Amino acid sequence: MPAAILNANPWFAALPADVREAMLRHAEPVRLRRSEMLFRQGDPPGGLYAVLRGSLKVSTLREDGREAILGVIEPGTWFGEISLIDSLPRTHDATSIGASELLVLPHEAFQALMERPVFARAIASLLAARLRMMYSMMEDVTLRSTRARVVRRLLLLARGDAAMASAVRPRVPVSQEALAMMLGISRQTLSKELKLLEEQGAIHIGYRSIELLSEERLRSAG
C-alpha cells in the first residue's frame, strides 16, 4: 500500500527501483492525530517524511500572532529535506490537518542514500522544483492582483500544492479560511473574489472545498 501511494508522486516514481526499495525498507511509520504537530519551527532535523494518508499544513506565525499557511502536503509527497541537507533547525511548523499516517526516513538512512549520486541528484531536483514554486509565489505577492493570486493558488492546489502533479484535479479540498491564510488576505476579500469566479462559471464553492468547473475560464479570469 505505501508503495502504491508514493509511486503516484512523479518525483518518487522517477527514482530507480532499488532506491525506492531502500527508502521504504528503512522508513518507519508515524501516526498523527488531528491538529498534532509533526515538528515546530526551530526543532532539530529529524528525518525525511512522506504522507500516506491525511494531510499536513506547513505554517508559521506572523508578528501579530496570526498563522500564515505556506502550503499543504498531501498523500504521496516527501518533505523535510532542507534541514537534513544543511543540518540547521526546521524552518516552519508542520501540523496534521486531520488524522494522518506518514513514513519517516531517519537522518542516518537519508545521509547514506545521499552518497549515491542518483539520489543526491533527485534531492537537488526536488529542491529546485520547490524553489521555482517559491519564486512564483513571491512574484504573485509583489506583482499580481488579488484575483490573479487566488486563481494561481487554486490551480496550484489542484495539482496537490507541494506534490506538484502534472494533472489538474477537479476538486480542491480546502476551506475558505485556510485559503485566505495561504494568500495572506482577509476571509471577506477572498469570499468576494471566489463569488465572482463562481459567477463566471469557473468554479463552484462547496463545503470546505472548491470545484473547478472550467480550467480555461479560471485561467482567463486571472
PDB file of N, CA, C and O in Angstrom, residues 175-200:
ATOM      1  N   SER A 175     -10.648  24.773   2.792  1.00  0.00           N
ATOM      2  CA  SER A 175     -11.658  25.698   3.308  1.00  0.00           C
ATOM      3  C   SER A 175     -11.298  27.119   2.906  1.00  0.00           C
ATOM      4  O   SER A 175     -10.135  27.430   2.619  1.00  0.00           O
ATOM      5  N   GLN A 176     -12.289  28.003   2.905  1.00  0.00           N
ATOM      6  CA  GLN A 176     -12.018  29.398   2.570  1.00  0.00           C
ATOM      7  C   GLN A 176     -11.100  30.035   3.610  1.00  0.00           C
ATOM      8  O   GLN A 176     -10.258  30.876   3.272  1.00  0.00           O
ATOM      9  N   GLU A 177     -11.244  29.632   4.854  1.00  0.00           N
ATOM     10  CA  GLU A 177     -10.385  30.173   5.904  1.00  0.00           C
ATOM     11  C   GLU A 177      -8.922  29.821   5.649  1.00  0.00           C
ATOM     12  O   GLU A 177      -8.024  30.668   5.727  1.00  0.00           O
ATOM     13  N   ALA A 178      -8.680  28.547   5.304  1.00  0.00           N
ATOM     14  CA  ALA A 178      -7.308  28.110   5.045  1.00  0.00           C
ATOM     15  C   ALA A 178      -6.744  28.777   3.797  1.00  0.00           C
ATOM     16  O   ALA A 178      -5.578  29.200   3.773  1.00  0.00           O
ATOM     17  N   LEU A 179      -7.568  28.911   2.753  1.00  0.00           N
ATOM     18  CA  LEU A 179      -7.107  29.541   1.517  1.00  0.00           C
ATOM     19  C   LEU A 179      -6.763  31.006   1.756  1.00  0.00           C
ATOM     20  O   LEU A 179      -5.759  31.513   1.234  1.00  0.00           O
ATOM     21  N   ALA A 180      -7.569  31.685   2.546  1.00  0.00           N
ATOM     22  CA  ALA A 180      -7.282  33.087   2.871  1.00  0.00           C
ATOM     23  C   ALA A 180      -5.966  33.210   3.634  1.00  0.00           C
ATOM     24  O   ALA A 180      -5.176  34.135   3.389  1.00  0.00           O
ATOM     25  N   MET A 181      -5.694  32.256   4.511  1.00  0.00           N
ATOM     26  CA  MET A 181      -4.445  32.277   5.279  1.00  0.00           C
ATOM     27  C   MET A 181      -3.248  31.998   4.378  1.00  0.00           C
ATOM     28  O   MET A 181      -2.161  32.534   4.592  1.00  0.00           O
ATOM     29  N   MET A 182      -3.440  31.171   3.363  1.00  0.00           N
ATOM     30  CA  MET A 182      -2.357  30.909   2.413  1.00  0.00           C
ATOM     31  C   MET A 182      -2.008  32.156   1.619  1.00  0.00           C
ATOM     32  O   MET A 182      -0.834  32.407   1.312  1.00  0.00           O
ATOM     33  N   LEU A 183      -3.035  32.924   1.271  1.00  0.00           N
ATOM     34  CA  LEU A 183      -2.844  34.097   0.431  1.00  0.00           C
ATOM     35  C   LEU A 183      -2.517  35.359   1.217  1.00  0.00           C
ATOM     36  O   LEU A 183      -2.119  36.372   0.626  1.00  0.00           O
ATOM     37  N   GLY A 184      -2.720  35.317   2.522  1.00  0.00           N
ATOM     38  CA  GLY A 184      -2.450  36.492   3.333  1.00  0.00           C
ATOM     39  C   GLY A 184      -3.471  37.599   3.124  1.00  0.00           C
ATOM     40  O   GLY A 184      -3.126  38.787   3.178  1.00  0.00           O
ATOM     41  N   ILE A 185      -4.729  37.214   2.861  1.00  0.00           N
ATOM     42  CA  ILE A 185      -5.789  38.190   2.684  1.00  0.00           C
ATOM     43  C   ILE A 185      -6.925  37.868   3.645  1.00  0.00           C
ATOM     44  O   ILE A 185      -6.954  36.792   4.251  1.00  0.00           O
ATOM     45  N   SER A 186      -7.878  38.780   3.780  1.00  0.00           N
ATOM     46  CA  SER A 186      -8.993  38.560   4.694  1.00  0.00           C
ATOM     47  C   SER A 186      -9.974  37.558   4.105  1.00  0.00           C
ATOM     48  O   SER A 186     -10.056  37.382   2.877  1.00  0.00           O
ATOM     49  N   ARG A 187     -10.732  36.921   4.977  1.00  0.00           N
ATOM     50  CA  ARG A 187     -11.767  35.972   4.536  1.00  0.00           C
ATOM     51  C   ARG A 187     -12.804  36.701   3.676  1.00  0.00           C
ATOM     52  O   ARG A 187     -13.302  36.151   2.687  1.00  0.00           O
ATOM     53  N   GLN A 188     -13.129  37.947   4.011  1.00  0.00           N
ATOM     54  CA  GLN A 188     -14.116  38.722   3.266  1.00  0.00           C
ATOM     55  C   GLN A 188     -13.634  39.005   1.843  1.00  0.00           C
ATOM     56  O   GLN A 188     -14.394  38.881   0.877  1.00  0.00           O
ATOM     57  N   THR A 189     -12.358  39.384   1.712  1.00  0.00           N
ATOM     58  CA  THR A 189     -11.796  39.652   0.388  1.00  0.00           C
ATOM     59  C   THR A 189     -11.799  38.391  -0.467  1.00  0.00           C
ATOM     60  O   THR A 189     -12.161  38.418  -1.650  1.00  0.00           O
ATOM     61  N   LEU A 190     -11.408  37.268   0.131  1.00  0.00           N
ATOM     62  CA  LEU A 190     -11.394  36.005  -0.614  1.00  0.00           C
ATOM     63  C   LEU A 190     -12.801  35.618  -1.045  1.00  0.00           C
ATOM     64  O   LEU A 190     -13.010  35.198  -2.195  1.00  0.00           O
ATOM     65  N   SER A 191     -13.769  35.751  -0.147  1.00  0.00           N
ATOM     66  CA  SER A 191     -15.147  35.386  -0.459  1.00  0.00           C
ATOM     67  C   SER A 191     -15.664  36.172  -1.654  1.00  0.00           C
ATOM     68  O   SER A 191     -16.332  35.617  -2.543  1.00  0.00           O
ATOM     69  N   LYS A 192     -15.334  37.450  -1.712  1.00  0.00           N
ATOM     70  CA  LYS A 192     -15.753  38.298  -2.834  1.00  0.00           C
ATOM     71  C   LYS A 192     -15.152  37.803  -4.146  1.00  0.00           C
ATOM     72  O   LYS A 192     -15.846  37.697  -5.169  1.00  0.00           O
ATOM     73  N   GLU A 193     -13.861  37.475  -4.125  1.00  0.00           N
ATOM     74  CA  GLU A 193     -13.192  37.008  -5.348  1.00  0.00           C
ATOM     75  C   GLU A 193     -13.728  35.653  -5.793  1.00  0.00           C
ATOM     76  O   GLU A 193     -13.934  35.412  -6.989  1.00  0.00           O
ATOM     77  N   LEU A 194     -13.976  34.757  -4.847  1.00  0.00           N
ATOM     78  CA  LEU A 194     -14.494  33.433  -5.195  1.00  0.00           C
ATOM     79  C   LEU A 194     -15.892  33.525  -5.785  1.00  0.00           C
ATOM     80  O   LEU A 194     -16.228  32.800  -6.739  1.00  0.00           O
ATOM     81  N   LYS A 195     -16.706  34.401  -5.237  1.00  0.00           N
ATOM     82  CA  LYS A 195     -18.070  34.551  -5.767  1.00  0.00           C
ATOM     83  C   LYS A 195     -18.047  35.068  -7.202  1.00  0.00           C
ATOM     84  O   LYS A 195     -18.852  34.646  -8.041  1.00  0.00           O
ATOM     85  N   LEU A 196     -17.143  35.974  -7.502  1.00  0.00           N
ATOM     86  CA  LEU A 196     -17.020  36.478  -8.868  1.00  0.00           C
ATOM     87  C   LEU A 196     -16.584  35.366  -9.825  1.00  0.00           C
ATOM     88  O   LEU A 196     -17.075  35.266 -10.948  1.00  0.00           O
ATOM     89  N   LEU A 197     -15.637  34.523  -9.363  1.00  0.00           N
ATOM     90  CA  LEU A 197     -15.199  33.389 -10.184  1.00  0.00           C
ATOM     91  C   LEU A 197     -16.328  32.388 -10.376  1.00  0.00           C
ATOM     92  O   LEU A 197     -16.454  31.770 -11.440  1.00  0.00           O
ATOM     93  N   GLU A 198     -17.151  32.224  -9.353  1.00  0.00           N
ATOM     94  CA  GLU A 198     -18.296  31.318  -9.455  1.00  0.00           C
ATOM     95  C   GLU A 198     -19.323  31.863 -10.443  1.00  0.00           C
ATOM     96  O   GLU A 198     -19.891  31.104 -11.242  1.00  0.00           O
ATOM     97  N   GLU A 199     -19.551  33.158 -10.412  1.00  0.00           N
ATOM     98  CA  GLU A 199     -20.490  33.780 -11.344  1.00  0.00           C
ATOM     99  C   GLU A 199     -20.022  33.635 -12.791  1.00  0.00           C
ATOM    100  O   GLU A 199     -20.851  33.570 -13.705  1.00  0.00           O
ATOM    101  N   GLN A 200     -18.733  33.553 -12.997  1.00  0.00           N
ATOM    102  CA  GLN A 200     -18.182  33.403 -14.342  1.00  0.00           C
ATOM    103  C   GLN A 200     -18.166  31.945 -14.801  1.00  0.00           C
ATOM    104  O   GLN A 200     -17.722  31.635 -15.905  1.00  0.00           O
TER     105      GLN A 200
END
